[in-house]
Tab-separated table of C-alpha atoms in Angstrom:
chain	number	residue	atom	x	y	z
A	1	MET	CA	-43.719	-5.603	102.454
A	2	THR	CA	-43.287	-1.814	102.256
A	3	ASP	CA	-41.983	1.090	102.797
A	4	GLU	CA	-43.138	4.771	102.150
A	5	THR	CA	-43.415	4.455	98.592
A	6	ARG	CA	-46.050	7.237	98.158
A	7	THR	CA	-45.280	9.771	100.902
A	8	SER	CA	-46.833	13.061	99.777
A	9	GLN	CA	-44.015	16.063	99.726
A	10	GLY	CA	-45.735	17.234	102.781
A	11	GLN	CA	-44.879	14.074	104.704
A	12	ARG	CA	-41.185	14.232	103.492
A	13	ALA	CA	-40.897	17.935	104.576
A	14	ALA	CA	-42.679	16.793	107.981
A	15	ARG	CA	-39.987	14.037	108.148
A	16	ARG	CA	-37.070	16.540	107.683
A	17	THR	CA	-38.133	18.654	110.334
A	18	ARG	CA	-38.482	15.429	112.832
A	19	ARG	CA	-34.888	14.600	111.877
A	20	GLY	CA	-33.819	18.188	112.720
A	21	LEU	CA	-35.687	18.100	116.202
A	22	ALA	CA	-34.413	14.836	116.895
A	23	ALA	CA	-30.728	15.750	116.112
A	24	ALA	CA	-30.862	18.599	118.552
A	25	ALA	CA	-32.617	16.267	121.268
A	26	ALA	CA	-29.895	14.098	120.926
A	27	LEU	CA	-27.747	16.957	122.928
A	28	LEU	CA	-30.247	16.470	125.668
A	29	LEU	CA	-30.526	12.484	125.933
A	30	ALA	CA	-26.341	13.081	126.418
A	31	GLY	CA	-27.284	13.916	130.124
A	32	LEU	CA	-29.636	10.900	130.732
A	33	ALA	CA	-28.448	8.577	133.355
A	34	ALA	CA	-28.607	5.522	131.100
A	35	ALA	CA	-25.276	4.842	129.372
A	36	PRO	CA	-24.082	1.977	127.119
A	37	VAL	CA	-24.367	-1.339	129.166
A	38	ALA	CA	-22.719	-4.382	128.967
A	39	ALA	CA	-24.606	-7.469	129.579
A	40	ALA	CA	-22.568	-8.397	133.005
A	41	ALA	CA	-23.230	-12.009	133.370
A	42	ASP	CA	-22.199	-12.996	129.933
A	43	GLU	CA	-18.690	-11.138	130.028
A	44	ARG	CA	-17.971	-13.065	133.322
A	45	THR	CA	-18.770	-16.228	131.596
A	46	HIS	CA	-17.262	-15.038	128.260
A	47	GLN	CA	-19.878	-16.954	126.529
A	48	ALA	CA	-21.906	-15.067	124.269
A	49	ARG	CA	-25.356	-16.094	123.886
A	50	ARG	CA	-28.306	-14.927	121.306
A	51	GLY	CA	-30.150	-11.868	122.823
A	52	ASP	CA	-27.268	-10.939	125.218
A	53	LEU	CA	-27.273	-7.201	125.620
A	54	VAL	CA	-24.299	-5.165	124.012
A	55	ALA	CA	-25.494	-1.796	124.608
A	56	VAL	CA	-28.292	0.581	125.808
A	57	THR	CA	-28.249	4.109	124.029
A	58	PRO	CA	-30.866	6.510	124.834
A	59	VAL	CA	-32.584	7.931	121.898
A	60	ALA	CA	-35.807	9.994	123.131
A	61	ASP	CA	-37.526	11.461	126.333
A	62	ARG	CA	-40.948	12.730	125.227
A	63	ASP	CA	-43.449	13.777	127.605
A	64	ALA	CA	-47.169	13.238	126.941
A	65	GLY	CA	-47.838	16.150	125.051
A	66	GLN	CA	-44.618	15.524	122.993
A	67	VAL	CA	-45.791	12.277	121.839
A	68	ARG	CA	-49.364	13.658	121.079
A	69	SER	CA	-47.673	16.095	119.018
A	70	PHE	CA	-45.472	13.783	117.320
A	71	LEU	CA	-48.549	11.223	116.708
A	72	SER	CA	-50.773	14.018	115.624
A	73	GLY	CA	-48.114	15.203	112.750
A	74	TRP	CA	-48.757	11.405	111.197
A	75	ASN	CA	-52.760	12.262	111.842
A	76	VAL	CA	-53.052	9.693	114.323
A	77	ASP	CA	-55.583	9.011	117.120
A	78	THR	CA	-54.081	10.490	120.772
A	79	ASP	CA	-57.165	9.587	122.852
A	80	GLY	CA	-55.114	6.732	123.957
A	81	VAL	CA	-52.066	8.566	124.977
A	82	ARG	CA	-51.702	8.431	128.810
A	83	TYR	CA	-48.071	8.796	129.494
A	84	GLY	CA	-44.683	9.916	128.187
A	85	LEU	CA	-42.028	7.928	127.313
A	86	ARG	CA	-38.260	7.217	126.982
A	87	ALA	CA	-36.662	5.287	124.303
A	88	TYR	CA	-33.529	3.431	123.678
A	89	ARG	CA	-31.514	1.990	121.275
A	90	LEU	CA	-30.692	-1.721	122.074
A	91	THR	CA	-27.390	-3.440	120.676
A	92	TYR	CA	-27.614	-7.266	120.886
A	93	ARG	CA	-26.552	-10.518	119.972
A	94	THR	CA	-27.980	-12.876	117.272
A	95	VAL	CA	-27.455	-14.783	114.339
A	96	ASP	CA	-27.439	-14.205	110.589
A	97	PRO	CA	-29.362	-16.514	108.138
A	98	TYR	CA	-26.672	-18.833	108.031
A	99	GLY	CA	-26.487	-19.142	111.791
A	100	ALA	CA	-23.212	-17.363	112.540
A	101	PRO	CA	-22.667	-14.879	115.424
A	102	THR	CA	-23.726	-11.309	114.524
A	103	THR	CA	-25.427	-8.183	116.126
A	104	ALA	CA	-28.566	-6.175	115.703
A	105	THR	CA	-30.144	-3.307	117.154
A	106	GLY	CA	-33.779	-2.114	118.152
A	107	LEU	CA	-35.837	0.291	119.775
A	108	LEU	CA	-37.099	-0.330	123.445
A	109	THR	CA	-39.736	2.314	124.243
A	110	LEU	CA	-40.925	2.537	128.158
A	111	PRO	CA	-43.744	4.606	129.218
A	112	VAL	CA	-42.886	7.251	131.911
A	113	GLY	CA	-45.152	5.917	134.479
A	114	GLY	CA	-47.974	3.265	134.898
A	115	GLY	CA	-47.499	-0.108	136.333
A	116	HIS	CA	-43.764	-1.140	137.691
A	117	ARG	CA	-43.798	-4.192	135.812
A	118	LEU	CA	-44.628	-3.917	132.061
A	119	ASP	CA	-46.445	-6.137	129.485
A	120	LEU	CA	-44.293	-6.181	126.377
A	121	VAL	CA	-45.420	-5.157	122.738
A	122	SER	CA	-43.314	-6.485	119.783
A	123	ASP	CA	-43.533	-4.106	117.159
A	124	THR	CA	-41.980	-5.049	113.764
A	125	HIS	CA	-41.462	-2.485	111.339
A	126	GLY	CA	-42.287	-2.447	107.196
A	127	THR	CA	-40.005	-2.488	104.292
A	128	MET	CA	-36.867	0.083	104.204
A	129	VAL	CA	-34.049	0.552	102.308
A	130	ASP	CA	-32.137	2.955	104.188
A	131	ARG	CA	-30.630	1.526	107.279
A	132	ASP	CA	-30.506	4.964	108.855
A	133	TYR	CA	-34.688	4.836	108.780
A	134	ALA	CA	-34.986	1.848	111.034
A	135	PRO	CA	-36.739	2.520	114.435
A	136	SER	CA	-33.830	2.791	116.620
A	137	VAL	CA	-31.929	5.573	114.617
A	138	SER	CA	-34.542	7.795	113.218
A	139	GLU	CA	-37.660	9.380	115.003
A	140	ASP	CA	-40.052	9.028	111.937
A	141	PHE	CA	-43.091	7.194	110.856
A	142	GLY	CA	-41.064	3.833	111.670
A	143	ARG	CA	-41.993	4.830	115.579
A	144	VAL	CA	-45.782	5.706	115.338
A	145	PRO	CA	-46.631	1.967	116.697
A	146	SER	CA	-43.783	2.030	119.453
A	147	TYR	CA	-45.081	5.443	120.824
A	148	VAL	CA	-48.768	4.825	120.559
A	149	ASN	CA	-48.402	1.463	122.523
A	150	ALA	CA	-45.984	2.884	125.002
A	151	ALA	CA	-47.871	5.894	125.732
A	152	ALA	CA	-50.726	3.589	126.544
A	153	GLY	CA	-48.774	1.905	129.411
A	154	ARG	CA	-46.885	-0.920	127.670
A	155	ALA	CA	-42.768	-1.587	126.777
A	156	VAL	CA	-42.194	-1.685	123.406
A	157	ALA	CA	-39.850	-3.920	121.814
A	158	ALA	CA	-39.106	-2.594	117.933
A	159	PRO	CA	-36.259	-4.783	116.174
A	160	ASP	CA	-34.359	-3.078	113.288
A	161	TYR	CA	-34.076	-6.521	111.794
A	162	LEU	CA	-30.502	-7.722	110.562
A	163	GLY	CA	-28.588	-5.363	108.622
A	164	LEU	CA	-30.755	-2.037	109.368
A	165	GLY	CA	-30.236	0.490	112.079
A	166	LYS	CA	-26.684	-0.091	113.357
A	167	GLY	CA	-26.259	-3.824	112.958
A	168	PRO	CA	-23.684	-4.969	110.290
A	169	GLY	CA	-23.931	-6.531	106.660
A	170	PRO	CA	-26.940	-6.429	104.121
A	171	HIS	CA	-30.610	-6.971	105.128
A	172	PRO	CA	-31.813	-10.051	104.376
A	173	TYR	CA	-35.468	-8.813	103.003
A	174	MET	CA	-38.146	-11.038	103.271
A	175	ASP	CA	-36.378	-13.784	104.905
A	176	THR	CA	-38.876	-14.504	107.579
A	177	ALA	CA	-36.593	-17.234	109.825
A	178	SER	CA	-33.718	-14.684	110.408
A	179	SER	CA	-36.569	-11.725	110.931
A	180	VAL	CA	-38.028	-14.408	113.704
A	181	THR	CA	-34.777	-14.813	115.335
A	182	ALA	CA	-33.824	-11.044	115.313
A	183	SER	CA	-37.237	-10.712	117.051
A	184	VAL	CA	-36.983	-13.149	119.590
A	185	ASP	CA	-33.737	-12.140	120.451
A	186	MET	CA	-34.687	-8.662	120.479
A	187	LEU	CA	-37.291	-9.510	123.239
A	188	ARG	CA	-34.473	-11.246	125.266
A	189	ALA	CA	-32.489	-8.179	124.972
A	190	ALA	CA	-35.175	-5.581	126.226
A	191	ARG	CA	-36.087	-8.105	129.024
A	192	THR	CA	-32.241	-7.414	130.071
A	193	ALA	CA	-32.519	-4.043	129.612
A	194	ALA	CA	-36.016	-3.275	131.101
A	195	ASP	CA	-34.698	-4.795	134.205
A	196	GLY	CA	-31.450	-2.810	134.358
A	197	LEU	CA	-33.781	0.256	133.727
A	198	GLY	CA	-35.848	-0.534	136.824
A	199	ARG	CA	-39.041	-1.340	134.757
A	200	PRO	CA	-38.975	-5.406	134.797
A	201	LEU	CA	-41.346	-7.377	132.053
A	202	THR	CA	-44.125	-9.434	132.987
A	203	GLY	CA	-43.480	-11.934	130.310
A	204	ALA	CA	-46.800	-11.225	128.360
A	205	VAL	CA	-46.087	-10.433	124.813
A	206	TYR	CA	-48.392	-8.835	122.327
A	207	ALA	CA	-47.296	-9.176	118.813
A	208	THR	CA	-48.095	-6.604	116.240
A	209	GLY	CA	-46.113	-5.330	112.960
A	210	PHE	CA	-47.178	-3.380	109.692
A	211	SER	CA	-46.474	-4.423	106.108
A	212	GLN	CA	-43.144	-6.851	106.109
A	213	GLY	CA	-43.281	-6.898	109.608
A	214	GLY	CA	-47.093	-7.854	109.773
A	215	GLN	CA	-45.726	-11.354	108.281
A	216	VAL	CA	-42.785	-11.335	110.610
A	217	ALA	CA	-45.458	-10.825	113.546
A	218	MET	CA	-47.375	-13.501	112.578
A	219	ALA	CA	-44.523	-15.865	112.122
A	220	LEU	CA	-42.872	-14.579	115.627
A	221	GLY	CA	-46.285	-15.352	117.344
A	222	LYS	CA	-45.928	-19.007	115.918
A	223	ALA	CA	-42.391	-19.242	117.228
A	224	LEU	CA	-43.695	-17.690	120.696
A	225	GLN	CA	-46.738	-20.373	120.981
A	226	ALA	CA	-44.234	-22.929	120.046
A	227	GLY	CA	-41.891	-21.915	122.972
A	228	ALA	CA	-39.273	-20.350	121.433
A	229	ASP	CA	-38.224	-18.564	124.562
A	230	ARG	CA	-39.758	-19.923	128.101
A	231	HIS	CA	-39.748	-16.430	129.499
A	232	PHE	CA	-42.061	-15.111	126.758
A	233	ARG	CA	-45.865	-16.067	126.367
A	234	LEU	CA	-47.893	-14.726	123.510
A	235	VAL	CA	-51.248	-13.279	124.694
A	236	ALA	CA	-52.753	-11.323	121.278
A	237	LEU	CA	-51.736	-11.209	117.501
A	238	ALA	CA	-52.772	-8.078	115.777
A	239	PRO	CA	-50.677	-7.836	112.555
A	240	VAL	CA	-51.502	-4.959	110.074
A	241	SER	CA	-51.338	-5.321	105.999
A	242	GLY	CA	-48.702	-8.352	105.864
A	243	PRO	CA	-47.686	-9.942	102.851
A	244	TYR	CA	-48.605	-13.210	103.844
A	245	ASP	CA	-49.054	-15.171	100.541
A	246	LEU	CA	-46.351	-14.000	98.100
A	247	GLU	CA	-47.075	-16.814	95.829
A	248	GLY	CA	-50.703	-16.737	95.611
A	249	GLN	CA	-51.254	-12.782	96.277
A	250	GLU	CA	-48.497	-10.434	96.392
A	251	MET	CA	-46.354	-11.488	93.406
A	252	PRO	CA	-49.248	-11.970	90.914
A	253	ALA	CA	-50.560	-8.256	91.993
A	254	LEU	CA	-47.182	-7.107	91.008
A	255	PHE	CA	-48.353	-8.068	87.596
A	256	ASP	CA	-52.234	-7.485	87.221
A	257	GLY	CA	-52.229	-3.984	88.236
A	258	ARG	CA	-53.193	-4.399	92.167
A	259	VAL	CA	-49.751	-3.221	93.123
A	260	ASN	CA	-48.935	0.227	91.879
A	261	ASP	CA	-45.892	0.378	89.550
A	262	THR	CA	-43.704	2.360	92.058
A	263	SER	CA	-43.950	0.159	94.903
A	264	GLY	CA	-43.897	-2.643	92.597
A	265	VAL	CA	-40.510	-1.586	91.192
A	266	LEU	CA	-39.001	-0.830	94.778
A	267	TYR	CA	-40.460	-4.387	95.989
A	268	ILE	CA	-39.515	-6.723	93.545
A	269	ALA	CA	-35.748	-5.109	92.731
A	270	TYR	CA	-35.222	-5.407	96.648
A	271	TRP	CA	-36.776	-8.761	97.096
A	272	LEU	CA	-34.549	-10.059	94.200
A	273	VAL	CA	-31.199	-8.604	95.475
A	274	ALA	CA	-31.659	-9.607	98.880
A	275	GLN	CA	-32.987	-13.365	98.143
A	276	ASN	CA	-30.447	-13.656	95.607
A	277	ARG	CA	-27.945	-14.026	98.403
A	278	LEU	CA	-29.706	-16.726	99.976
A	279	HIS	CA	-31.088	-18.713	97.084
A	280	PRO	CA	-29.720	-18.780	93.216
A	281	LEU	CA	-31.901	-16.697	91.469
A	282	TYR	CA	-29.559	-15.113	88.962
A	283	LYS	CA	-25.574	-15.284	88.390
A	284	ASP	CA	-25.305	-11.852	87.035
A	285	PRO	CA	-27.642	-9.044	87.581
A	286	SER	CA	-28.211	-8.802	83.480
A	287	GLU	CA	-30.148	-11.872	84.086
A	288	ALA	CA	-32.863	-10.444	85.701
A	289	PHE	CA	-32.386	-6.259	85.169
A	290	ARG	CA	-32.233	-4.764	81.722
A	291	ALA	CA	-29.806	-2.115	81.099
A	292	PRO	CA	-29.054	0.298	82.609
A	293	TYR	CA	-30.751	-0.788	85.966
A	294	ALA	CA	-28.520	-3.819	85.824
A	295	SER	CA	-25.382	-2.260	86.468
A	296	ARG	CA	-26.690	0.067	89.370
A	297	VAL	CA	-29.392	-2.053	91.202
A	298	GLU	CA	-27.114	-3.942	93.850
A	299	SER	CA	-25.663	-0.662	94.984
A	300	LEU	CA	-28.787	1.198	95.056
A	301	LEU	CA	-29.856	-1.607	97.345
A	302	ASP	CA	-26.933	-1.577	99.816
A	303	GLY	CA	-28.688	0.140	102.816
A	304	SER	CA	-27.132	3.739	102.276
A	305	HIS	CA	-29.282	5.101	99.867
A	306	GLU	CA	-32.745	6.618	100.575
A	307	GLN	CA	-35.890	5.433	99.206
A	308	GLU	CA	-36.536	8.089	96.577
A	309	ASP	CA	-32.934	7.934	95.379
A	310	VAL	CA	-33.235	3.949	94.869
A	311	VAL	CA	-36.844	4.480	92.861
A	312	GLY	CA	-35.512	7.494	91.063
A	313	GLY	CA	-32.672	5.269	89.758
A	314	LEU	CA	-34.716	2.396	88.696
A	315	ALA	CA	-37.200	1.849	86.069
A	316	PRO	CA	-40.934	3.155	86.306
A	317	SER	CA	-42.820	0.018	85.795
A	318	VAL	CA	-41.746	-3.634	86.709
A	319	LYS	CA	-42.032	-4.732	83.093
A	320	GLN	CA	-39.563	-1.949	82.064
A	321	LEU	CA	-37.169	-3.137	84.953
A	322	LEU	CA	-36.902	-6.657	84.146
A	323	THR	CA	-35.563	-8.600	81.397
A	324	PRO	CA	-38.548	-10.311	79.370
A	325	ALA	CA	-37.030	-13.903	80.396
A	326	PHE	CA	-37.064	-12.970	84.132
A	327	TYR	CA	-40.066	-11.180	84.010
A	328	GLU	CA	-42.019	-14.215	82.638
A	329	ARG	CA	-39.923	-16.495	85.094
A	330	LEU	CA	-41.752	-14.684	88.126
A	331	ARG	CA	-45.162	-14.355	86.424
A	332	HIS	CA	-44.860	-18.588	86.262
A	333	PRO	CA	-42.381	-19.107	89.204
A	334	SER	CA	-40.883	-22.590	89.411
A	335	GLY	CA	-37.444	-23.780	90.690
A	336	ALA	CA	-35.518	-21.307	92.910
A	337	VAL	CA	-37.767	-18.866	92.508
A	338	LEU	CA	-40.374	-20.517	93.919
A	339	ASP	CA	-38.751	-22.058	96.730
A	340	ALA	CA	-37.642	-18.401	97.689
A	341	MET	CA	-41.404	-17.482	97.746
A	342	ARG	CA	-42.559	-20.154	99.711
A	343	THR	CA	-40.018	-19.973	101.997
A	344	ALA	CA	-41.384	-16.853	103.097
A	345	ASP	CA	-45.148	-17.940	103.099
A	346	HIS	CA	-47.015	-20.341	105.370
A	347	THR	CA	-46.699	-17.853	108.324
A	348	CYS	CA	-50.538	-18.445	108.900
A	349	ASP	CA	-50.484	-22.498	108.933
A	350	TRP	CA	-51.024	-22.619	112.814
A	351	LYS	CA	-53.923	-22.342	115.351
A	352	PRO	CA	-53.202	-19.194	117.496
A	353	ALA	CA	-54.250	-20.165	121.042
A	354	VAL	CA	-54.598	-16.314	121.850
A	355	PRO	CA	-57.210	-13.477	120.307
A	356	VAL	CA	-56.094	-12.717	116.655
A	357	ARG	CA	-57.086	-9.721	114.687
A	358	LEU	CA	-55.689	-9.013	111.325
A	359	TYR	CA	-55.882	-5.350	109.921
A	360	ALA	CA	-55.703	-4.371	106.405
A	361	ALA	CA	-57.217	-1.846	103.852
A	362	ALA	CA	-59.371	-2.357	100.660
A	363	GLY	CA	-57.351	0.510	99.336
A	364	ASP	CA	-54.187	-0.588	99.360
A	365	THR	CA	-52.042	-0.795	96.331
A	366	ASP	CA	-48.818	-2.060	97.989
A	367	VAL	CA	-49.915	-5.025	99.948
A	368	PRO	CA	-53.403	-5.791	98.613
A	369	LEU	CA	-56.037	-6.947	100.863
A	370	GLY	CA	-55.993	-10.442	99.435
A	371	ASN	CA	-53.057	-11.440	101.276
A	372	THR	CA	-55.081	-10.823	104.823
A	373	ARG	CA	-58.069	-12.725	103.393
A	374	THR	CA	-55.779	-15.686	102.546
A	375	CYS	CA	-53.896	-15.540	105.938
A	376	ALA	CA	-57.519	-15.499	107.645
A	377	ARG	CA	-59.000	-18.444	105.670
A	378	THR	CA	-55.665	-20.442	106.703
A	379	LEU	CA	-55.984	-19.549	110.053
A	380	ALA	CA	-59.604	-20.772	110.479
A	381	GLY	CA	-58.795	-23.947	108.405
A	382	GLN	CA	-56.494	-24.702	111.438
A	383	GLY	CA	-59.453	-24.098	113.904
A	384	ALA	CA	-58.413	-20.486	115.148
A	385	ARG	CA	-61.074	-17.628	115.433
A	386	VAL	CA	-59.900	-14.719	113.287
A	387	ARG	CA	-61.654	-11.041	112.849
A	388	VAL	CA	-60.502	-9.074	109.741
A	389	VAL	CA	-60.667	-5.255	110.269
A	390	ASP	CA	-60.795	-3.885	107.010
A	391	GLN	CA	-59.986	-0.023	106.942
A	392	GLY	CA	-61.556	0.938	103.789
A	393	ALA	CA	-60.543	3.205	101.121
A	394	VAL	CA	-57.155	4.493	102.988
A	395	ASP	CA	-53.715	3.576	101.334
A	396	HIS	CA	-51.046	1.316	102.870
A	397	PHE	CA	-49.655	3.499	105.063
A	398	GLY	CA	-52.735	5.065	105.983
A	399	SER	CA	-53.484	1.588	106.804
A	400	VAL	CA	-51.243	1.352	109.799
A	401	LEU	CA	-51.752	5.165	110.675
A	402	VAL	CA	-55.776	3.951	111.400
A	403	SER	CA	-54.689	0.660	113.103
A	404	ALA	CA	-52.481	1.412	115.722
A	405	PRO	CA	-54.658	3.112	117.879
A	406	GLN	CA	-57.237	0.468	117.542
A	407	VAL	CA	-54.650	-2.097	117.935
A	408	VAL	CA	-53.802	-0.523	121.379
A	409	ARG	CA	-57.548	-1.209	122.214
A	410	PHE	CA	-57.821	-4.250	121.233
A	411	PHE	CA	-54.627	-5.272	123.264
A	412	ASP	CA	-56.511	-3.426	126.408
A	413	GLY	CA	-59.436	-5.570	125.933
A	414	VAL	CA	-57.278	-9.070	126.019
A	415	ARG	CA	-57.446	-10.603	129.281
A	416	ARG	CA	-54.189	-12.789	130.051
């Protein structure tokens, strides 16, 4: 459940620099051989199916040295970098939260070198309010896990989710079910694209994800083990700092000081606006948000504003953002509010038949460690063997920067 809520001034400057480099690189990418590709078999049958590939667009071509430079800019361990990489934006068919046909985008990253047939990593990203910050669009923080894993020799499928990247409509933030369908369909699209690019997939899937994406990775693992797609088999699971327990941990932490004010305001505003489209939480924003925020919160969270603009347009604390009645309603949830929380929870209520590691950090004030502890206890209660890796005093974003190379080494050590 996160975006770069506390990114330093230096990191923001680095981000602007990287975006400039990415724009310049786009001119070079125009010469790459891969062009928008239609899923030919389905064009012949005129029957669109979930996961059908609509287009493949090159977005990055980096040698190993350039990958190391990118990762070093985020202070990420580069010892595991063995290959360069090529990355592509996939546009594919999926369904919205109501089951209606739509499209979504995601990032497919392939190593340059290594084995001909590739295992696949599913990498699901954390909270972002700006659709153009999604992995398939922006070469930024969200690409760190993709680049680390691809440079180690695996293909990586990173869905943008619904309503982010180049997908239409609003993002249904923290709607677990639609995030899983978008992720499964991204795997299907990645399989087709990888075949067309001459790097077929083995069918083995290693699932990881950060923050909001940690929760999605857990739910995706559950779906794959249950047979969501016969072409894919889960072989390992390694989420990082996921909000697995909204009701028992994450929401209470917004009110007891465990979540910092800036992150708390962003998360609760985003969650309420997105969930209100799916659940009857309020009829008018003024029921939930104080003036003047009620008149601007939904437009700020329309997917076209950068995080800094969203945070700058809202209150400095959750208590100052919400009306007194709604503040108490969230502190003591019931009815539709409680239903919305519980719909996202229970992703850890299963017994993985594969190795599992949960990564988190005691210093995290965005998604407190209690989320991971609860998930580990729940998995253990189902008979699963789970190891929790506590990264200590690092913050939320530091938890994935430290964990990503460790996840690669964990995946390297898994026998399938």
